[in-house]
Amino acid sequence: MSGEALLKAVRAGRTVEAAGLLDGMTDGERRSCLPALKELRKELRSAPWNAASRTARPALHAAGAACHTGAAGAATWIAGVDMRWSQASPGVLLHVLGDRETGWLADLTHRLAARPATSRVPFALLSGLVALSGCEVPTTDAYVRGWVEHIGGSWHGGGTVAQRLRKEPHLSVMVTALFESLEVTSQIAWRFGDGPGSWYDALAELSEEGTLDRKVVLDSCVARLLRGGAPADQRVFLRLLSSLAPTRDEERERSADWTVLACQAVPTVAGYAQSVLASLALDGELPSRQLAEMSSGVLFRTEKKLVRAQLVLLGKVLKRDPSAADVLLPAVAEAFGHEDTDVQERALKLVERHAGALPDSSDVRARLEDLSADLSPGLRPRARRALGIEAPDSASTVQEEVLPPVPERARLAPAPESVTELAEEVSAILASGGGVAVFERALDGLVRHAHRDRGALVEALGPVVARCWWKDRDPSYPVVDRSFRESAQGLEVVLAALFEGVGMETLHAAVQQGPTSGNCHHSALSRALDARLWEAGHRLRTDPMPFLLATPTWDTGLLEPDELVERLTEYRRLDARPGTADFAQALLRVRRDDRGTAEAAAARARALGSPEGYRLAQWLTAEGPLLPTSRRRTSGARVLLELGELEEIQGLFPKEFRLLGRPLTVFKDHWYCRHWGVTDQRYWPAVVPGRRELVAARLLRDVSTAAVEDSRMDVAMLPLLAEADGTAGEALHLCLAYGLGARHPEDRLAAVDALLVLAARGQLDAGRLGSDIGELVRGGALKKSRLAESIRTAAATGAYATVWSVLLVLLPALLADLAADGAGRGAVRGLGELLAVAADCAERSGARGDLAHLAGTAERHGSSKVVTQARRLRTELTREAVA
């Protein structure tokens, strides 16, 4: 009877009445109520959000927690996701759980505290359970986060943070846990605030007065910084460390920690540690060997501000104590290998100033001589003079050009012979994608095995497609057909057709009418690829093809003409009907650059007497492959390309392929583009092998966003285009220019890879690239600082002559802008870095000659980076060649 009354009170949402009924129940009676409460919970899960029955949730939450007699079950119930936004209050939960044994409550407390902070278990409930059970306070991320929010809330108890902390019974344990938690810091960093009354000042005040052990807090703070982490997390503890204001004795005791932080921590923390050690060193409280150890690590860092500050510190110490030269100069020379030649020169000046204090035959001199080899060629003679090394008689500083190996075409292996092997390859493609070779082999394998034994293929692929999004969807919802009607989604549509996961009407409509989505500048490439996939799926269900005609011979997408003729011959023997899209793709892929081979294959094709044979013969004997005319257009800061019509890809080609030959316009509105992040882009160059300019022009706007709008991963296609077949023309070089100025390092690295591949293949037009970069910089599409990073990376691989050939065209345009703009910040920003890379390339490649507007820049007053690097470059370009 009491169970019925409880369920009635819960359904009515009368939480207080339900709590009163629970007080009089035994454990057995409570357990007997649990099935009905679970059924009610299931019922409420499907109830609309605004349903009146939802008022029962708080009472149900409390009743279910009380009726679970196991701590694990009670914890799961209390932290349930569906209960999260309609919970019983912590006070009610503590009331209905308060009659449990302390051991049971302690178990429940630690189970709830161990749940992630996203479970949103109220801190008031957790802290109340700690008080009821008398257990050790949990130090989990969820509990620590709740504690910080509890203390930091101004509504709690009034007063300042420090006053509220003084009242905490577990203060020391919780502060220690705060330092040890990695997750909590990033989530509650903003709660530390700033100014008087902040957490920083409160912890410093409590440490100063002895409420907290100051040494423990300091050690914990330094240890947390040593653990590393995200810069935002590190700033929290660095700010706290500053608030603690360590004394000189406390700083000296932790000198080893500062050394590690200066060498390895994030820049803000490293700068703090460097300043502490600098103060100790200048006061004579830091041994020279420890300073040398610290310097070796700091000078290896990429942050120029830290490196320069360290060289200044070493200079001051050496000036005060010249006898430390034998210990400190080898550390100074670690900067000889820095990428910034200004840093190299600063380090060399220190060596020049203090090398006289070294014995002539010391090991230190030998070490400095070895490290001097890392200097730029223009600085090495000064190092030899400073160290008293005789100059070699006829050594040349010109370095041999180093470029990556030229990519070679790889012949595709035959389609997998067994359905088991095919299933493995299809599974790999679905999981992580693959290149053209992997994709084409799998597609051809699906067609071949479906023709031979469809049942065996379906059985082998069953486990592979089990996790596909379209598998076992409710047929009453047309989402699958609608999705595949818009896009083939790679092999997915072929697999869905094989397993009858997509309707025949949808496949037929896709083959006959194409996609339902509108056109965009990618559509010509995507529609040609999708048309072949839709056709393959449709033919699997209606008239299976024995194999595909368009499977390429090479991994670049090219198809040998003799091989295509042999396939058509086999089709004729089998009396099989070629696929329209498949044959069109085969024509676009067949190689025609060897006229003798093409004409011989054309004669064999014509002899077949089939329509496809005549069409192939006509195609092989035509001129090609051709490229359309192009015209530059400006759109804001961008320079884009428009393409004219390509008549040969018209006529008898299917409509989905004719788009490849239609004009490409820049200003035509494209309101919808479904190709964001589409992995099929990697297959687009193989749609028109030998004509990569068609692909580059259609990707140009996307690549430009990586520089103009700071998007990410839009440059990933550039290395594939660099390895593809065909002319490297205006579109590809514009793409490369944008890629070198991309916002994100991984995109710039992809552009550098493409540049080096084109150079290795002898297809890089350095003059065109330099001119394009100059035009884009002047128009505001590219930033010189980003370009300098990319070009420096390319040069560092050993391609100094290649990079110089680009800069030879680029720099005069930028220097002309500087001459016209005077000291304008827009003309100066980033130019010094470009000039530094140019000077390094000139020194290492032996470049000589004149560079327009360089002399005027070098003759400017001052010692800015632009001026000093212009002088360095002029000196190298006018240097007499070594005999």
Short mmCIF file of N, CA, C and O in Angstrom, two decimals, residues 386-483:
data_model
loop_
_atom_site.label_atom_id
_atom_site.label_comp_id
_atom_site.label_asym_id
_atom_site.label_seq_id
_atom_site.Cartn_x
_atom_site.Cartn_y
_atom_site.Cartn_z
N ALA A 386 88.20 35.75 -35.96
CA ALA A 386 88.13 35.90 -34.50
C ALA A 386 88.83 34.76 -33.79
O ALA A 386 89.43 34.96 -32.71
N LEU A 387 88.78 33.57 -34.37
CA LEU A 387 89.38 32.40 -33.73
C LEU A 387 90.79 32.12 -34.22
O LEU A 387 91.41 31.13 -33.80
N GLY A 388 91.28 32.96 -35.13
CA GLY A 388 92.64 32.78 -35.62
C GLY A 388 92.80 31.56 -36.51
O GLY A 388 93.86 30.94 -36.53
N ILE A 389 91.75 31.23 -37.28
CA ILE A 389 91.80 30.07 -38.17
C ILE A 389 92.18 30.55 -39.56
O ILE A 389 91.63 31.54 -40.07
N GLU A 390 93.13 29.88 -40.18
CA GLU A 390 93.54 30.26 -41.53
C GLU A 390 92.42 29.94 -42.50
O GLU A 390 91.81 28.88 -42.46
N ALA A 391 92.18 30.91 -43.41
CA ALA A 391 91.14 30.72 -44.42
C ALA A 391 91.57 29.66 -45.41
O ALA A 391 92.73 29.62 -45.81
N PRO A 392 90.68 28.77 -45.84
CA PRO A 392 91.03 27.77 -46.85
C PRO A 392 91.39 28.45 -48.16
O PRO A 392 90.91 29.54 -48.47
N ASP A 393 92.22 27.80 -48.94
CA ASP A 393 92.75 28.41 -50.15
C ASP A 393 91.67 28.71 -51.18
O ASP A 393 91.57 29.81 -51.70
N SER A 394 90.86 27.75 -51.52
CA SER A 394 89.91 27.95 -52.62
C SER A 394 88.55 27.34 -52.33
O SER A 394 87.87 26.86 -53.20
N ALA A 395 88.19 27.34 -51.07
CA ALA A 395 86.90 26.74 -50.72
C ALA A 395 85.76 27.65 -51.17
O ALA A 395 85.85 28.86 -51.10
N SER A 396 84.77 27.09 -51.64
CA SER A 396 83.60 27.84 -52.09
C SER A 396 82.46 27.60 -51.12
O SER A 396 82.28 26.50 -50.62
N THR A 397 81.68 28.67 -50.85
CA THR A 397 80.54 28.52 -49.96
C THR A 397 79.28 28.09 -50.71
O THR A 397 78.25 27.90 -50.11
N VAL A 398 79.38 27.95 -52.02
CA VAL A 398 78.22 27.55 -52.81
C VAL A 398 77.86 26.11 -52.48
O VAL A 398 78.71 25.21 -52.54
N GLN A 399 76.58 25.92 -52.13
CA GLN A 399 76.11 24.59 -51.78
C GLN A 399 75.34 23.98 -52.95
O GLN A 399 74.66 24.68 -53.71
N GLU A 400 75.45 22.68 -53.07
CA GLU A 400 74.74 21.98 -54.13
C GLU A 400 73.24 22.03 -53.86
O GLU A 400 72.78 21.86 -52.74
N GLU A 401 72.48 22.28 -54.91
CA GLU A 401 71.03 22.35 -54.79
C GLU A 401 70.47 20.97 -54.43
O GLU A 401 70.80 19.96 -55.06
N VAL A 402 69.62 20.94 -53.41
CA VAL A 402 69.00 19.70 -52.96
C VAL A 402 67.50 19.79 -53.18
O VAL A 402 66.83 20.66 -52.63
N LEU A 403 66.97 18.90 -54.00
CA LEU A 403 65.54 18.83 -54.27
C LEU A 403 65.04 17.41 -54.02
O LEU A 403 65.84 16.47 -54.09
N PRO A 404 63.76 17.25 -53.72
CA PRO A 404 63.25 15.90 -53.44
C PRO A 404 63.29 15.04 -54.70
O PRO A 404 63.36 15.55 -55.82
N PRO A 405 63.26 13.72 -54.54
CA PRO A 405 63.22 12.84 -55.71
C PRO A 405 61.98 13.13 -56.55
O PRO A 405 60.92 13.47 -56.03
N VAL A 406 62.13 12.99 -57.85
CA VAL A 406 61.01 13.21 -58.76
C VAL A 406 60.00 12.07 -58.58
O VAL A 406 60.37 10.90 -58.69
N PRO A 407 58.74 12.39 -58.29
CA PRO A 407 57.73 11.31 -58.15
C PRO A 407 57.59 10.54 -59.46
O PRO A 407 57.57 11.13 -60.53
N GLU A 408 57.51 9.26 -59.35
CA GLU A 408 57.35 8.41 -60.53
C GLU A 408 55.96 7.79 -60.54
O GLU A 408 55.40 7.46 -59.50
N ARG A 409 55.42 7.64 -61.73
CA ARG A 409 54.14 6.97 -61.85
C ARG A 409 54.25 5.53 -61.36
O ARG A 409 55.24 4.86 -61.60
N ALA A 410 53.20 5.07 -60.72
CA ALA A 410 53.13 3.67 -60.29
C ALA A 410 51.97 3.00 -60.99
O ALA A 410 50.87 3.54 -61.06
N ARG A 411 52.24 1.81 -61.54
CA ARG A 411 51.19 1.07 -62.24
C ARG A 411 50.23 0.45 -61.22
O ARG A 411 50.66 -0.07 -60.20
N LEU A 412 48.94 0.53 -61.51
CA LEU A 412 47.94 -0.05 -60.61
C LEU A 412 48.02 -1.57 -60.64
O LEU A 412 48.18 -2.18 -61.70
N ALA A 413 47.93 -2.15 -59.46
CA ALA A 413 47.82 -3.61 -59.38
C ALA A 413 46.41 -4.02 -59.80
O ALA A 413 45.47 -3.22 -59.74
N PRO A 414 46.23 -5.25 -60.22
CA PRO A 414 44.90 -5.72 -60.61
C PRO A 414 43.94 -5.66 -59.42
O PRO A 414 44.35 -5.61 -58.25
N ALA A 415 42.66 -5.67 -59.72
CA ALA A 415 41.65 -5.70 -58.66
C ALA A 415 41.82 -6.94 -57.80
O ALA A 415 42.29 -7.98 -58.29
N PRO A 416 41.47 -6.89 -56.51
CA PRO A 416 41.61 -8.05 -55.63
C PRO A 416 40.94 -9.29 -56.21
O PRO A 416 39.80 -9.23 -56.68
N GLU A 417 41.63 -10.41 -56.14
CA GLU A 417 41.11 -11.65 -56.73
C GLU A 417 40.03 -12.29 -55.88
O GLU A 417 39.12 -12.91 -56.39
N SER A 418 40.10 -12.14 -54.56
CA SER A 418 39.13 -12.78 -53.68
C SER A 418 38.22 -11.74 -53.04
O SER A 418 38.62 -10.58 -52.85
N VAL A 419 37.01 -12.16 -52.70
CA VAL A 419 36.08 -11.23 -52.06
C VAL A 419 36.55 -10.86 -50.65
O VAL A 419 36.27 -9.76 -50.17
N THR A 420 37.30 -11.75 -50.03
CA THR A 420 37.83 -11.44 -48.69
C THR A 420 38.82 -10.30 -48.75
O THR A 420 38.78 -9.36 -47.94
N GLU A 421 39.74 -10.38 -49.71
CA GLU A 421 40.73 -9.31 -49.87
C GLU A 421 40.05 -8.00 -50.26
O GLU A 421 40.41 -6.92 -49.76
N LEU A 422 39.05 -8.09 -51.12
CA LEU A 422 38.32 -6.88 -51.51
C LEU A 422 37.61 -6.26 -50.32
O LEU A 422 37.62 -5.03 -50.14
N ALA A 423 37.00 -7.08 -49.48
CA ALA A 423 36.31 -6.56 -48.30
C ALA A 423 37.27 -5.82 -47.38
O ALA A 423 36.93 -4.78 -46.81
N GLU A 424 38.48 -6.33 -47.23
CA GLU A 424 39.48 -5.66 -46.39
C GLU A 424 39.84 -4.29 -46.97
O GLU A 424 39.97 -3.30 -46.23
N GLU A 425 39.99 -4.22 -48.29
CA GLU A 425 40.36 -2.95 -48.90
C GLU A 425 39.21 -1.94 -48.80
O GLU A 425 39.43 -0.76 -48.54
N VAL A 426 37.99 -2.41 -49.02
CA VAL A 426 36.84 -1.52 -48.90
C VAL A 426 36.71 -1.01 -47.47
O VAL A 426 36.43 0.18 -47.23
N SER A 427 36.93 -1.87 -46.50
CA SER A 427 36.87 -1.46 -45.09
C SER A 427 37.90 -0.37 -44.80
O SER A 427 37.60 0.61 -44.11
N ALA A 428 39.10 -0.53 -45.34
CA ALA A 428 40.15 0.48 -45.12
C ALA A 428 39.77 1.81 -45.75
O ALA A 428 39.99 2.88 -45.16
N ILE A 429 39.17 1.77 -46.94
CA ILE A 429 38.77 3.02 -47.60
C ILE A 429 37.67 3.72 -46.81
O ILE A 429 37.70 4.93 -46.61
N LEU A 430 36.70 2.97 -46.32
CA LEU A 430 35.61 3.57 -45.55
C LEU A 430 36.13 4.17 -44.25
O LEU A 430 35.61 5.18 -43.77
N ALA A 431 37.16 3.55 -43.68
CA ALA A 431 37.69 4.02 -42.39
C ALA A 431 38.58 5.25 -42.55
O ALA A 431 38.48 6.19 -41.77
N SER A 432 39.46 5.24 -43.55
CA SER A 432 40.46 6.31 -43.62
C SER A 432 40.72 6.83 -45.02
O SER A 432 41.63 7.61 -45.21
N GLY A 433 39.93 6.42 -46.00
CA GLY A 433 40.14 6.90 -47.35
C GLY A 433 41.34 6.25 -48.00
O GLY A 433 41.88 5.26 -47.52
N GLY A 434 41.79 6.82 -49.08
CA GLY A 434 42.93 6.28 -49.81
C GLY A 434 43.13 7.06 -51.09
O GLY A 434 42.29 7.88 -51.49
N GLY A 435 44.24 6.80 -51.78
CA GLY A 435 44.53 7.50 -53.01
C GLY A 435 43.75 6.95 -54.20
O GLY A 435 42.90 6.07 -54.07
N VAL A 436 44.09 7.49 -55.37
CA VAL A 436 43.40 7.10 -56.60
C VAL A 436 43.55 5.61 -56.85
O VAL A 436 42.58 4.92 -57.19
N ALA A 437 44.76 5.08 -56.67
CA ALA A 437 45.01 3.67 -56.97
C ALA A 437 44.14 2.76 -56.11
O ALA A 437 43.50 1.82 -56.60
N VAL A 438 44.09 3.03 -54.80
CA VAL A 438 43.30 2.20 -53.88
C VAL A 438 41.81 2.29 -54.21
O VAL A 438 41.09 1.28 -54.26
N PHE A 439 41.34 3.50 -54.46
CA PHE A 439 39.93 3.71 -54.76
C PHE A 439 39.52 3.00 -56.05
O PHE A 439 38.49 2.31 -56.09
N GLU A 440 40.31 3.16 -57.10
CA GLU A 440 39.95 2.58 -58.40
C GLU A 440 40.02 1.05 -58.37
O GLU A 440 39.18 0.38 -58.97
N ARG A 441 40.99 0.49 -57.67
CA ARG A 441 41.06 -0.97 -57.56
C ARG A 441 39.83 -1.51 -56.84
O ARG A 441 39.25 -2.53 -57.24
N ALA A 442 39.43 -0.83 -55.76
CA ALA A 442 38.26 -1.30 -54.99
C ALA A 442 36.99 -1.18 -55.82
O ALA A 442 36.14 -2.09 -55.82
N LEU A 443 36.83 -0.07 -56.55
CA LEU A 443 35.63 0.12 -57.36
C LEU A 443 35.56 -0.94 -58.46
O LEU A 443 34.51 -1.56 -58.69
N ASP A 444 36.67 -1.16 -59.12
CA ASP A 444 36.70 -2.19 -60.17
C ASP A 444 36.44 -3.57 -59.57
O ASP A 444 35.74 -4.41 -60.16
N GLY A 445 36.99 -3.82 -58.38
CA GLY A 445 36.77 -5.11 -57.72
C GLY A 445 35.30 -5.33 -57.39
O GLY A 445 34.78 -6.45 -57.54
N LEU A 446 34.60 -4.29 -56.93
CA LEU A 446 33.18 -4.43 -56.61
C LEU A 446 32.39 -4.80 -57.87
O LEU A 446 31.50 -5.66 -57.84
N VAL A 447 32.71 -4.13 -58.98
CA VAL A 447 32.00 -4.41 -60.22
C VAL A 447 32.28 -5.83 -60.70
O VAL A 447 31.37 -6.58 -61.09
N ARG A 448 33.56 -6.23 -60.67
CA ARG A 448 33.93 -7.57 -61.15
C ARG A 448 33.28 -8.67 -60.33
O ARG A 448 32.69 -9.62 -60.87
N HIS A 449 33.38 -8.57 -59.01
CA HIS A 449 32.86 -9.65 -58.16
C HIS A 449 31.34 -9.68 -58.13
O HIS A 449 30.73 -10.75 -57.97
N ALA A 450 30.69 -8.51 -58.29
CA ALA A 450 29.23 -8.50 -58.38
C ALA A 450 28.78 -9.21 -59.65
O ALA A 450 27.72 -9.86 -59.67
N HIS A 451 29.56 -9.12 -60.69
CA HIS A 451 29.24 -9.79 -61.96
C HIS A 451 29.46 -11.30 -61.84
O HIS A 451 28.68 -12.10 -62.37
N ARG A 452 30.51 -11.70 -61.10
CA ARG A 452 30.83 -13.13 -60.98
C ARG A 452 29.91 -13.85 -60.00
O ARG A 452 29.30 -14.87 -60.32
N ASP A 453 29.83 -13.31 -58.75
CA ASP A 453 29.06 -14.00 -57.71
C ASP A 453 28.61 -12.96 -56.69
O ASP A 453 29.30 -12.67 -55.71
N ARG A 454 27.46 -12.41 -56.96
CA ARG A 454 26.97 -11.34 -56.09
C ARG A 454 26.74 -11.83 -54.67
O ARG A 454 27.01 -11.12 -53.70
N GLY A 455 26.24 -13.04 -54.51
CA GLY A 455 25.97 -13.57 -53.18
C GLY A 455 27.22 -13.66 -52.33
O GLY A 455 27.20 -13.29 -51.14
N ALA A 456 28.31 -14.15 -52.90
CA ALA A 456 29.56 -14.26 -52.15
C ALA A 456 30.08 -12.88 -51.77
O ALA A 456 30.62 -12.68 -50.67
N LEU A 457 29.91 -11.90 -52.67
CA LEU A 457 30.37 -10.54 -52.38
C LEU A 457 29.57 -9.93 -51.24
O LEU A 457 30.14 -9.31 -50.33
N VAL A 458 28.26 -10.11 -51.26
CA VAL A 458 27.41 -9.58 -50.20
C VAL A 458 27.78 -10.20 -48.86
O VAL A 458 27.86 -9.51 -47.83
N GLU A 459 28.04 -11.48 -48.84
CA GLU A 459 28.40 -12.16 -47.60
C GLU A 459 29.72 -11.63 -47.05
O GLU A 459 29.85 -11.41 -45.83
N ALA A 460 30.70 -11.42 -47.92
CA ALA A 460 32.01 -10.94 -47.47
C ALA A 460 31.95 -9.51 -46.97
O ALA A 460 32.66 -9.13 -46.03
N LEU A 461 31.10 -8.69 -47.59
CA LEU A 461 31.03 -7.28 -47.22
C LEU A 461 30.06 -7.01 -46.08
O LEU A 461 30.01 -5.88 -45.57
N GLY A 462 29.31 -8.02 -45.64
CA GLY A 462 28.33 -7.82 -44.57
C GLY A 462 28.90 -7.15 -43.34
O GLY A 462 28.38 -6.12 -42.88
N PRO A 463 29.99 -7.68 -42.75
CA PRO A 463 30.54 -7.03 -41.55
C PRO A 463 31.11 -5.64 -41.83
O PRO A 463 31.16 -4.80 -40.94
N VAL A 464 31.52 -5.40 -43.08
CA VAL A 464 32.12 -4.10 -43.42
C VAL A 464 31.07 -3.00 -43.41
O VAL A 464 31.30 -1.90 -42.90
N VAL A 465 29.91 -3.27 -43.97
CA VAL A 465 28.87 -2.24 -44.09
C VAL A 465 27.96 -2.18 -42.87
O VAL A 465 27.05 -1.35 -42.83
N ALA A 466 28.20 -3.05 -41.90
CA ALA A 466 27.31 -3.09 -40.73
C ALA A 466 27.23 -1.75 -40.01
O ALA A 466 26.20 -1.40 -39.45
N ARG A 467 28.34 -0.99 -40.05
CA ARG A 467 28.37 0.29 -39.35
C ARG A 467 28.11 1.47 -40.27
O ARG A 467 28.20 2.62 -39.83
N CYS A 468 27.82 1.23 -41.54
CA CYS A 468 27.53 2.33 -42.45
C CYS A 468 26.24 3.04 -42.03
O CYS A 468 25.28 2.39 -41.57
N TRP A 469 26.23 4.34 -42.19
CA TRP A 469 25.11 5.14 -41.69
C TRP A 469 23.78 4.76 -42.33
O TRP A 469 22.72 4.93 -41.72
N TRP A 470 23.82 4.24 -43.55
CA TRP A 470 22.59 3.95 -44.28
C TRP A 470 22.07 2.53 -44.02
O TRP A 470 20.97 2.19 -44.42
N LYS A 471 22.89 1.70 -43.36
CA LYS A 471 22.50 0.30 -43.17
C LYS A 471 21.35 0.20 -42.18
O LYS A 471 21.36 0.79 -41.10
N ASP A 472 20.35 -0.56 -42.56
CA ASP A 472 19.19 -0.85 -41.69
C ASP A 472 18.41 0.39 -41.28
O ASP A 472 17.82 0.45 -40.20
N ARG A 473 18.40 1.42 -42.13
CA ARG A 473 17.57 2.59 -41.84
C ARG A 473 16.10 2.27 -42.07
O ARG A 473 15.76 1.44 -42.91
N ASP A 474 15.25 2.93 -41.33
CA ASP A 474 13.81 2.73 -41.47
C ASP A 474 13.38 3.17 -42.87
O ASP A 474 13.59 4.33 -43.25
N PRO A 475 12.78 2.27 -43.66
CA PRO A 475 12.41 2.64 -45.03
C PRO A 475 11.35 3.74 -45.10
O PRO A 475 11.16 4.33 -46.16
N SER A 476 10.68 4.00 -44.00
CA SER A 476 9.66 5.05 -44.03
C SER A 476 10.28 6.45 -44.03
O SER A 476 9.58 7.43 -44.30
N TYR A 477 11.58 6.53 -43.73
CA TYR A 477 12.26 7.81 -43.76
C TYR A 477 13.15 7.86 -45.00
O TYR A 477 14.06 7.04 -45.14
N PRO A 478 12.92 8.82 -45.91
CA PRO A 478 13.64 8.84 -47.19
C PRO A 478 15.01 9.49 -47.11
O PRO A 478 15.53 9.93 -48.13
N VAL A 479 15.62 9.56 -45.93
CA VAL A 479 16.88 10.27 -45.79
C VAL A 479 17.99 9.64 -46.62
O VAL A 479 18.83 10.34 -47.18
N VAL A 480 18.01 8.30 -46.72
CA VAL A 480 19.06 7.63 -47.48
C VAL A 480 18.97 7.98 -48.95
O VAL A 480 19.94 8.40 -49.58
N ASP A 481 17.78 7.82 -49.53
CA ASP A 481 17.62 8.10 -50.95
C ASP A 481 17.87 9.58 -51.25
O ASP A 481 18.50 9.91 -52.26
N ARG A 482 17.40 10.44 -50.37
CA ARG A 482 17.62 11.87 -50.58
C ARG A 482 19.11 12.21 -50.53
O ARG A 482 19.60 13.01 -51.33
N SER A 483 19.83 11.60 -49.61
CA SER A 483 21.27 11.87 -49.48
C SER A 483 22.04 11.37 -50.69
O SER A 483 22.88 12.07 -51.25
#
